[in-house]
Coordinates of C-alpha atoms in Angstrom, one line a residue:
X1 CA -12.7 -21.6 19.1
X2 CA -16.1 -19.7 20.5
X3 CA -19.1 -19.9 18.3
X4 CA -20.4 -16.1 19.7
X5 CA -17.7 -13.0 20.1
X6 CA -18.7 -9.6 20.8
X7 CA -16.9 -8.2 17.9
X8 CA -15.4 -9.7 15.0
X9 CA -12.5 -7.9 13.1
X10 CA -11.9 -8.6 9.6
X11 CA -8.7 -7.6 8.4
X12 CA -5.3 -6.4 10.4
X13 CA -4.5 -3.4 8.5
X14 CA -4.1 -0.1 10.1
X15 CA -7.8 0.3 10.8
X16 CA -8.2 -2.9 12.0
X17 CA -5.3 -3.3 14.3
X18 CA -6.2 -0.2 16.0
X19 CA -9.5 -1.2 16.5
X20 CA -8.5 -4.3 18.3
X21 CA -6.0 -2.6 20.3
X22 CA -8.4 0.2 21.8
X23 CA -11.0 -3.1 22.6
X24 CA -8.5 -5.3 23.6
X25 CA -7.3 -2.0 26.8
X26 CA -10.9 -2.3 27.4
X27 CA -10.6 -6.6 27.7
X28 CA -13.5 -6.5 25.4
X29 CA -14.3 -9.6 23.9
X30 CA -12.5 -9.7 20.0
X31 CA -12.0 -12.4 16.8
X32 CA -9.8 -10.8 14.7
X33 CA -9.5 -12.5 11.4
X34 CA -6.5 -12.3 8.4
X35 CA -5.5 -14.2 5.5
X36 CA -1.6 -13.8 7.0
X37 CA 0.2 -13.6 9.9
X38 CA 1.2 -10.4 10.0
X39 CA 0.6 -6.6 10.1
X40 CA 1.9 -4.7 7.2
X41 CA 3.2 -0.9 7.2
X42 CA 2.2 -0.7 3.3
X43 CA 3.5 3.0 3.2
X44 CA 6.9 1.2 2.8
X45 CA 6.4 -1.8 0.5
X46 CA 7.8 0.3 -2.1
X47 CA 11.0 0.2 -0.3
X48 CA 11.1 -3.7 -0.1
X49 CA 9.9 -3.7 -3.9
X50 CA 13.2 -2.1 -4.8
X51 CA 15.7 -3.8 -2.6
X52 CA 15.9 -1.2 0.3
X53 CA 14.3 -3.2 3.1
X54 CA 13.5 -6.6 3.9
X55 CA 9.8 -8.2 4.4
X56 CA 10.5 -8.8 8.0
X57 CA 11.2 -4.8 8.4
X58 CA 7.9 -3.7 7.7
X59 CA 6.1 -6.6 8.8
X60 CA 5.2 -7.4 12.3
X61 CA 3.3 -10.7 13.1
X62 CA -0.4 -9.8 14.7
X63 CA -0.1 -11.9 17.4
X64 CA 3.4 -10.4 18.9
X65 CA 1.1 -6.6 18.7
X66 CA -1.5 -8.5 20.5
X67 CA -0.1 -11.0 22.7
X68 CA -1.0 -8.4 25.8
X69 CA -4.7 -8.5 25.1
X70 CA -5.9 -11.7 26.5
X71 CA -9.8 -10.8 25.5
X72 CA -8.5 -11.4 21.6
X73 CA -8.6 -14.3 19.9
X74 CA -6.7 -14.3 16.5
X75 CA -7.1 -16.4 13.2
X76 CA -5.6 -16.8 9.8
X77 CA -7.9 -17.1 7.4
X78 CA -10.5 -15.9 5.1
X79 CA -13.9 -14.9 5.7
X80 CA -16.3 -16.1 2.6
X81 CA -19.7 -15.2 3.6
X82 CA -21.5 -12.6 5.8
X83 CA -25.0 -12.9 6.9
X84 CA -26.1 -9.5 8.1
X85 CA -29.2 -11.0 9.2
X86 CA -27.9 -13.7 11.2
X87 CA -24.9 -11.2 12.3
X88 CA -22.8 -14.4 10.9
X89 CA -19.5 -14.9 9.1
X90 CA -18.4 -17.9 7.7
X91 CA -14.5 -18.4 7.1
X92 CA -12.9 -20.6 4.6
X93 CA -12.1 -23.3 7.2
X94 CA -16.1 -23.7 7.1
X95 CA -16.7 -22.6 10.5
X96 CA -19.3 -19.9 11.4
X97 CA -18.8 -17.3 13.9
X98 CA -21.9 -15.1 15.2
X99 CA -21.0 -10.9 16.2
X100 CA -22.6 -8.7 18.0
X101 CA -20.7 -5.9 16.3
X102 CA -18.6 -6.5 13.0
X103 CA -16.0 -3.9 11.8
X104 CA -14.1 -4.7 8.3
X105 CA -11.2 -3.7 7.7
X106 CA -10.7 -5.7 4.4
X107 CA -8.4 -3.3 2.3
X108 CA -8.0 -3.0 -1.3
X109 CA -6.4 -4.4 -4.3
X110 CA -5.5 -2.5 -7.5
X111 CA -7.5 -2.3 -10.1
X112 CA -7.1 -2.3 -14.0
X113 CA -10.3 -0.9 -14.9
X114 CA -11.8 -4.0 -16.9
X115 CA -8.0 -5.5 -18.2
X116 CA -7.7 -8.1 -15.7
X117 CA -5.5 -9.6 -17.9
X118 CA -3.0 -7.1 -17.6
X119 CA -2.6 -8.3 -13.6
X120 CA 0.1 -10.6 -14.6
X121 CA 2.6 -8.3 -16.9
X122 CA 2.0 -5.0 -14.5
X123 CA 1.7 -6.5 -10.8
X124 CA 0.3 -3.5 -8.7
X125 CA 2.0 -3.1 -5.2
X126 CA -0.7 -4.1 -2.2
X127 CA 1.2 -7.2 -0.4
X128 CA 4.7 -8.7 0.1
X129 CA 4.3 -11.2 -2.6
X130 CA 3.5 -8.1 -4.9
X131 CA 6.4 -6.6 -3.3
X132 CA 9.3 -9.5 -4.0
X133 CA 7.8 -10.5 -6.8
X134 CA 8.7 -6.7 -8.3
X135 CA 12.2 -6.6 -6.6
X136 CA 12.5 -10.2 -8.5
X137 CA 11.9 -9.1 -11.7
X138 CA 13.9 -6.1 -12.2
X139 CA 17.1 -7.2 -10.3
X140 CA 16.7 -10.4 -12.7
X141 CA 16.4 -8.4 -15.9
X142 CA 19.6 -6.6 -15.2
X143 CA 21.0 -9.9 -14.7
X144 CA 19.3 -11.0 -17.7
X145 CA 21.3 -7.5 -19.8
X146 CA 24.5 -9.0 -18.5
X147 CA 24.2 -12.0 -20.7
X148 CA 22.6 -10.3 -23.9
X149 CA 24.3 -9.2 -26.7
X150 CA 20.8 -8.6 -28.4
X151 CA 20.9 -4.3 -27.9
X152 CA 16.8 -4.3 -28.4
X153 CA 16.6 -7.2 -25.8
X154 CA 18.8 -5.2 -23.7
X155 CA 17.3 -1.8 -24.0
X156 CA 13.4 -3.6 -23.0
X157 CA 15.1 -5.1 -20.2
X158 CA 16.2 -2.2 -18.8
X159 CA 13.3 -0.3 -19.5
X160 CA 11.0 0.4 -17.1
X161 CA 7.5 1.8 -17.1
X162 CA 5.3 2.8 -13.9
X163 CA 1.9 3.4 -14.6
X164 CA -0.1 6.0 -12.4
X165 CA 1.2 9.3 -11.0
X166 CA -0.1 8.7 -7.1
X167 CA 2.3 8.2 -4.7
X168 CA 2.8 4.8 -4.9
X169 CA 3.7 5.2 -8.5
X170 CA 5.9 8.9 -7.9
X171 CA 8.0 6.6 -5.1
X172 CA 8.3 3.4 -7.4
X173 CA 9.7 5.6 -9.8
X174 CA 11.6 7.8 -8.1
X175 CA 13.6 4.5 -6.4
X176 CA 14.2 2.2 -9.7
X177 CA 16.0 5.2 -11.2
X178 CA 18.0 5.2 -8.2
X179 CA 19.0 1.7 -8.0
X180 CA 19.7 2.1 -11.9
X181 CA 21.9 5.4 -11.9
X182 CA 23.9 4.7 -8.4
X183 CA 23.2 1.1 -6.6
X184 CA 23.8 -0.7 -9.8
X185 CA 26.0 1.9 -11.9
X186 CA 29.6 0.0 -11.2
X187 CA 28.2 -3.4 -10.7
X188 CA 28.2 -4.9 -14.1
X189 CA 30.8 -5.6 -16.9
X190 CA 29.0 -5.1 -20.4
X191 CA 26.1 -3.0 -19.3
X192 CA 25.7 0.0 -18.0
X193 CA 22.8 0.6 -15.5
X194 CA 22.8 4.4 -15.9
X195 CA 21.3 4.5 -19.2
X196 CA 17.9 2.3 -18.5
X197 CA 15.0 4.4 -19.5
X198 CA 12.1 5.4 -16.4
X199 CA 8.7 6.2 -17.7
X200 CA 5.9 7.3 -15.4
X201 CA 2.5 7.4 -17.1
X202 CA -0.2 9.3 -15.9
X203 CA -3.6 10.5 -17.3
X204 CA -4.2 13.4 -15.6
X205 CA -2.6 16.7 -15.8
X206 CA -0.5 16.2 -12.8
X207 CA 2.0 13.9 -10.7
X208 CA 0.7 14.0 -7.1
X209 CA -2.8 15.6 -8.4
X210 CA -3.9 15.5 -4.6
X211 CA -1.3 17.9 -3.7
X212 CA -1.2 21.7 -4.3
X213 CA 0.2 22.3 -8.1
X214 CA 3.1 23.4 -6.7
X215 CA 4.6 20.5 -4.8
X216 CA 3.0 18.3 -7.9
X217 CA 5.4 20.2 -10.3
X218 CA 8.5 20.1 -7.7
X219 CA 7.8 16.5 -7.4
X220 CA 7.7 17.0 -11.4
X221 CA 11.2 18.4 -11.8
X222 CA 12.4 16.2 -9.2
X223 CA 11.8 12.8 -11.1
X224 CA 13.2 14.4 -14.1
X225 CA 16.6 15.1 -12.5
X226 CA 16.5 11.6 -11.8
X227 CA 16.2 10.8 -15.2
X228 CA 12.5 9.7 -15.3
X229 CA 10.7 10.0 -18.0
X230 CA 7.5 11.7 -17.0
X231 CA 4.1 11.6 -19.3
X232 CA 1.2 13.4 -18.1
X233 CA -2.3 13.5 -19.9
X234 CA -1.5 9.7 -21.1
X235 CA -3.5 6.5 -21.4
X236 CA -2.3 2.9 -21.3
X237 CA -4.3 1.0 -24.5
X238 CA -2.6 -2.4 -24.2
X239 CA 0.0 -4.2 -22.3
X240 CA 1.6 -7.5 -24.3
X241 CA 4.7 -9.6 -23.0
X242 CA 6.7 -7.1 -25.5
X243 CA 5.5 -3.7 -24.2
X244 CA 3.1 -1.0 -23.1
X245 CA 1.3 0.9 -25.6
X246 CA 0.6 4.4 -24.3
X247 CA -1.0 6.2 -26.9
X248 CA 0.2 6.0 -30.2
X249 CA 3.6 5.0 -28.6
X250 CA 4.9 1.5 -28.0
X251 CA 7.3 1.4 -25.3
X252 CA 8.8 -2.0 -25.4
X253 CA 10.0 -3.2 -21.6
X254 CA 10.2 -6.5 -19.6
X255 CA 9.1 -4.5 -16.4
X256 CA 5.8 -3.0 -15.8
X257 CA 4.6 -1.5 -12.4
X258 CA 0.8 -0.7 -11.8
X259 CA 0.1 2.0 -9.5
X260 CA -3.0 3.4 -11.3
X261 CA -6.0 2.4 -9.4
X262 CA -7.7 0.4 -6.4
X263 CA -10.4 -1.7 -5.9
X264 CA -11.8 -2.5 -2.5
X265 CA -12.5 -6.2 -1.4
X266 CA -14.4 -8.3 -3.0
X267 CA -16.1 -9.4 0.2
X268 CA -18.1 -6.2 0.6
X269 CA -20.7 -7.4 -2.4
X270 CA -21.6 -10.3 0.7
X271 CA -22.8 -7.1 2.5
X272 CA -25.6 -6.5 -0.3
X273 CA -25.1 -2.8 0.5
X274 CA -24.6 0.5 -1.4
X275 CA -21.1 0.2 -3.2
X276 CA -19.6 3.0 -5.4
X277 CA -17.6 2.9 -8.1
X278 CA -14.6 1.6 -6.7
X279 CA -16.2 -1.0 -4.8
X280 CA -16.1 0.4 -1.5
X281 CA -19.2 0.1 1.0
X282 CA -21.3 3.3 1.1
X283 CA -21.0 4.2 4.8
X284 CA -22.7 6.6 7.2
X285 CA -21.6 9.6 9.1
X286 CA -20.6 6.6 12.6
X287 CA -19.1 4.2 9.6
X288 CA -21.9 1.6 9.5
X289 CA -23.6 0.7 6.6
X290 CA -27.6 1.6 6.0
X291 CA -30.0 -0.7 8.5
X292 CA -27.0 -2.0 10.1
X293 CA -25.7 0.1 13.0
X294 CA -23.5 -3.1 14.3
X295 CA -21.4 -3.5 11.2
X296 CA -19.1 -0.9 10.3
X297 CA -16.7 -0.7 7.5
X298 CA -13.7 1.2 7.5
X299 CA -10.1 2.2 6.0
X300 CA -10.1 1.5 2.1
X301 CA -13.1 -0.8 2.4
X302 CA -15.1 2.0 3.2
X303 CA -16.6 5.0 1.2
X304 CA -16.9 7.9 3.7
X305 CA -18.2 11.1 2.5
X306 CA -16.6 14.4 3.3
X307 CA -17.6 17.4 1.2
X308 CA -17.9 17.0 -2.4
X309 CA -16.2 14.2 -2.2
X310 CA -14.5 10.9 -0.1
X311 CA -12.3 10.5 2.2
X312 CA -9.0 9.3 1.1
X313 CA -7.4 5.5 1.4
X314 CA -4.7 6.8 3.7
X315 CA -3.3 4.5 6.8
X316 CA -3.8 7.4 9.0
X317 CA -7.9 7.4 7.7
X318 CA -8.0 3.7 8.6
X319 CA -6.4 4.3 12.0
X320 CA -8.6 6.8 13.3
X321 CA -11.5 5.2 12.0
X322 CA -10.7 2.3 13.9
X323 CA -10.0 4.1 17.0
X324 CA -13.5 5.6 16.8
X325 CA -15.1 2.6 15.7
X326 CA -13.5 1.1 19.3
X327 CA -15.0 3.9 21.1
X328 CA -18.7 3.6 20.0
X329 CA -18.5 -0.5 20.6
X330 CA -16.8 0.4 24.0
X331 CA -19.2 3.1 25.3
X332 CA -22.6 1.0 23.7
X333 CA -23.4 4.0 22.4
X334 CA -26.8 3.3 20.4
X335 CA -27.0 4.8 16.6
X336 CA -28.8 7.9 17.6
X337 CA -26.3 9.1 20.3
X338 CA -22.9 8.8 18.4
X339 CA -21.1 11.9 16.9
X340 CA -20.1 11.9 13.5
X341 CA -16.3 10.0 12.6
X342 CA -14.6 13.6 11.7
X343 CA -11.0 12.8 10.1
X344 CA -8.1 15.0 11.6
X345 CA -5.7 15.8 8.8
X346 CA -2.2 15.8 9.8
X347 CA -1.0 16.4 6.3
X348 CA 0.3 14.6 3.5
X349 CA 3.7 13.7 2.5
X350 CA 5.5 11.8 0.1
X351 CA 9.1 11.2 -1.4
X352 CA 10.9 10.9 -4.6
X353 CA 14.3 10.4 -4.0
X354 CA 17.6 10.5 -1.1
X355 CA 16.7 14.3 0.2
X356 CA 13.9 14.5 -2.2
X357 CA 10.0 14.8 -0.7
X358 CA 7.2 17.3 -0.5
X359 CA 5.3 18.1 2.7
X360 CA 1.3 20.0 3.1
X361 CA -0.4 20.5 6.1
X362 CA -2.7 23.3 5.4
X363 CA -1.0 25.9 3.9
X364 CA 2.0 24.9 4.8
X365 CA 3.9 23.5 1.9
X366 CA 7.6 22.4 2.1
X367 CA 10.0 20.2 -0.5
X368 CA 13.3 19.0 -0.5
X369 CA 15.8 17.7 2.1
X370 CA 13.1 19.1 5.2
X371 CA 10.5 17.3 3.9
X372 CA 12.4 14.3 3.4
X373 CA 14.2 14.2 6.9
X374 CA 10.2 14.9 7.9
X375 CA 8.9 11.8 6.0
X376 CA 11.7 9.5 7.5
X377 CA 10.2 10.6 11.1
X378 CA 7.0 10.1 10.9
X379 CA 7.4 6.8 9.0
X380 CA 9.5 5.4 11.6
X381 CA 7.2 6.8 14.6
X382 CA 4.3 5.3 12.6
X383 CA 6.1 1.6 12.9
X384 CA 4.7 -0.9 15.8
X385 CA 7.7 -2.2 16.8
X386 CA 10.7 -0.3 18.4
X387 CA 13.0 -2.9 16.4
X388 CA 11.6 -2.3 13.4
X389 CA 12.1 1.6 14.1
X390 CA 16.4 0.5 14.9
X391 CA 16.7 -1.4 11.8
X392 CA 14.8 1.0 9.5
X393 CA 16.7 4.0 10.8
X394 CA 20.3 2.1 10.3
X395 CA 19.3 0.9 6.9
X396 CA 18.3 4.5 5.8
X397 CA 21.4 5.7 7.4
X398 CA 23.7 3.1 5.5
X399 CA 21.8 3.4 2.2
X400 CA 22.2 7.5 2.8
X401 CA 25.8 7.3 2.7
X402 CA 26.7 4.7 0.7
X403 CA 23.7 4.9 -2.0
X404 CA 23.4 0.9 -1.4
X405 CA 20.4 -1.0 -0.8
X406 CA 21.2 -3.8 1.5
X407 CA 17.9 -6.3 -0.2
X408 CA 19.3 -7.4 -3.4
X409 CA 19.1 -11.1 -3.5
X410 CA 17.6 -13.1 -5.9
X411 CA 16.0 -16.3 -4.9
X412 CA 16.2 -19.8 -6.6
X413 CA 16.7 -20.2 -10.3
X414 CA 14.0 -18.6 -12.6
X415 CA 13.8 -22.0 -14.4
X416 CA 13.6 -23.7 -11.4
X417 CA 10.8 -21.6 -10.0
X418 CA 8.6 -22.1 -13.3

């Protein structure tokens, strides 16, 4: 591998893998660099979490997106150190690669506001592993009621409690009570799926709060019909092997889903930059950081500011970052001569349920089976891979009429596996 490339990419998210794509038509000279093999469409990882699609459907390796851009070279690893001095990076495999121009792209992982511990009983949803090991744990506990006799050991198992109201958490919710009240409902002898408890807790005053109050109480009514337990103005105190406390209430449960806050890499404190509270690098109005108009951070690594507030950690934020990103590096264009990144909102979307969503774009606001059939399309457009897009489609199609999900396998023995 080169020593010197005229950009380096860190991370082959949606803001990365754009960037490279726009330098790589331009045969600019690339390293792109990720801890896996593969670009993930994250919008959907709920959907693998609770057996609807397989890993390989929303995951596409990084070198089949590239392989037409001969000017990229691609690496899986891990970068550990940055020099923005020395416009270095050093990777885990202890090599050191000089830029001219750096762009990260690094992501986020959730965060649990000071209870690290809590990581291993209430896995948040930012990977595949995240994603399987989910789907694992709550087919396994209904497995798990099918041997009890114990009806406290059977009602935590098939409790379940999703904590935070975004949309990560409104979709998680929204797709166990599914699987529980129609996959699973005839499947077992001595249990009976449909009665497992849903709780979705949330401290603020809405589901959705980024959506007009409106669609966040649709969305609201919505779960309920499904038989979610919805808890607004609610704070998780303690999470034990037994239970959540939320509250003064104990909810004992075996399955716990975190979907209540990010944290951006930790990689960005090597930058020695402006970070805010989140973590994310404090970036300027062309996405470089202060002093540095050759390193730019962008997508959920990045703290852009738009009004009174931030941009937010969307894929289609990260995209056109990256696109614009591209440009500059393509065109040279020196720090005084670029125009400002400005974010084109193509409005926001997300879905609870078979025929359930809720749609803005401006002050257009729609809900219901419109708004779903509108969030199918533009997920599967928003795919890399026209065989992705065939076996997505066909899977929704099957699990529309049938109310299956065609991802239900269990792998190994739990025993085995500890």
């Amino acid at each position: 591998m080169k020593k010197t490339f005229e950009t380096i990419i860190v991370g082959g998210g949606f803001g990365g893998l754009n960037a490279a794509i726009k330098l790589g038509k331009k045969n600019k000279e690339v390293l792109l660099i990720d801890r896996t093999n593969h670009h993930l469409f994250q919008p959907l990882l709920y959907q693998v979490a609770t057996a609807g699609l397989s890993p390989a459907d929303i995951a596409t390796p990084i070198r089949e997106i590239l392989k037409k851009y001969s000017s990229i070279t691609i690496i899986m690893d891990e970068v550990i150190e940055i020099s923005k001095e020395n416009s270095t990076v050093t990777i885990s495999s202890g090599n050191q690669v000089s830029f001219k121009n750096l762009i990260l792209a690094t992501g986020a992982r959730h965060s649990y506001f000071g209870n690290d511990q809590w990581e291993k009983l209430a896995p948040g949803l930012k990977s595949l592993d995240d994603a399987l090991s989910i789907r694992e744990n709550v087919l396994r506990s209904f497995e798990k009621s099918e041997l009890e006799t114990d009806l406290k050991k059977i009602s935590a198992l098939t409790t379940f409690v999703v904590i935070g109201a975004g949309p990560t958490g409104v979709e998680m919710a929204g797709a166990i009570a599914e699987i529980a009240t129609k996959t699973l409902a005839k499947n077992f002898s001595n249990i009976d799926p449909k009665s497992s408890k849903i709780y979705l807790i949330e401290g603020g005053q809405r589901v959705l709060s980024t959506f007009h109050p409106s669609l966040s109480e649709k969305s609201k009514d919505d779960l309920e019909s499904l038989g979610v337990t919805v808890k607004l103005n609610s704070f998780v105190k303690e999470i034990t092997e037994e239970g959540v406390t939320v509250g003064e209430e104990f909810i004992p449960t075996k399955n716990i889903v975190w979907a209540a806050g990010n944290k951006a890499n930790p990689i960005l404190l090597k930058l020695d930059t402006s970070l805010d509270r989140m973590g994310r690098a404090m970036v300027e109005s062309d996405c470089s950081i202060e002093g540095f108009p050759n390193i730019f951070v962008i997508g959920d690594a990045s703290a852009f500011k738009r009004g009174e507030g931030f941009l937010p950690g969307l894929a289609p934020v990260a995209a056109q970052q990256g696109k614009y990103v591209a440009q500059l590096i393509n065109k040279k264009l020196p720090k005084g001569k670029r125009e400002s990144f400005k974010y084109i909102d193509k409005g926001s979307m997300a879905t609870i349920g078979k025929s359930k969503a809720i749609l803005e774009l401006g002050k257009i606001r729609i809900s219901g089976f419109i708004a779903w059939c509108a969030w199918c399309l533009v997920h599967l457009l928003f795919l890399v891979l026209f065989r992705n897009r065939v076996f997505i489609f066909f899977d929704w199609v099957y699990s529309y009429i049938t109310e299956q999900r065609g991802a239900r396998l269990i792998k190994g023995n739990e025993r085995e596996e500890a």
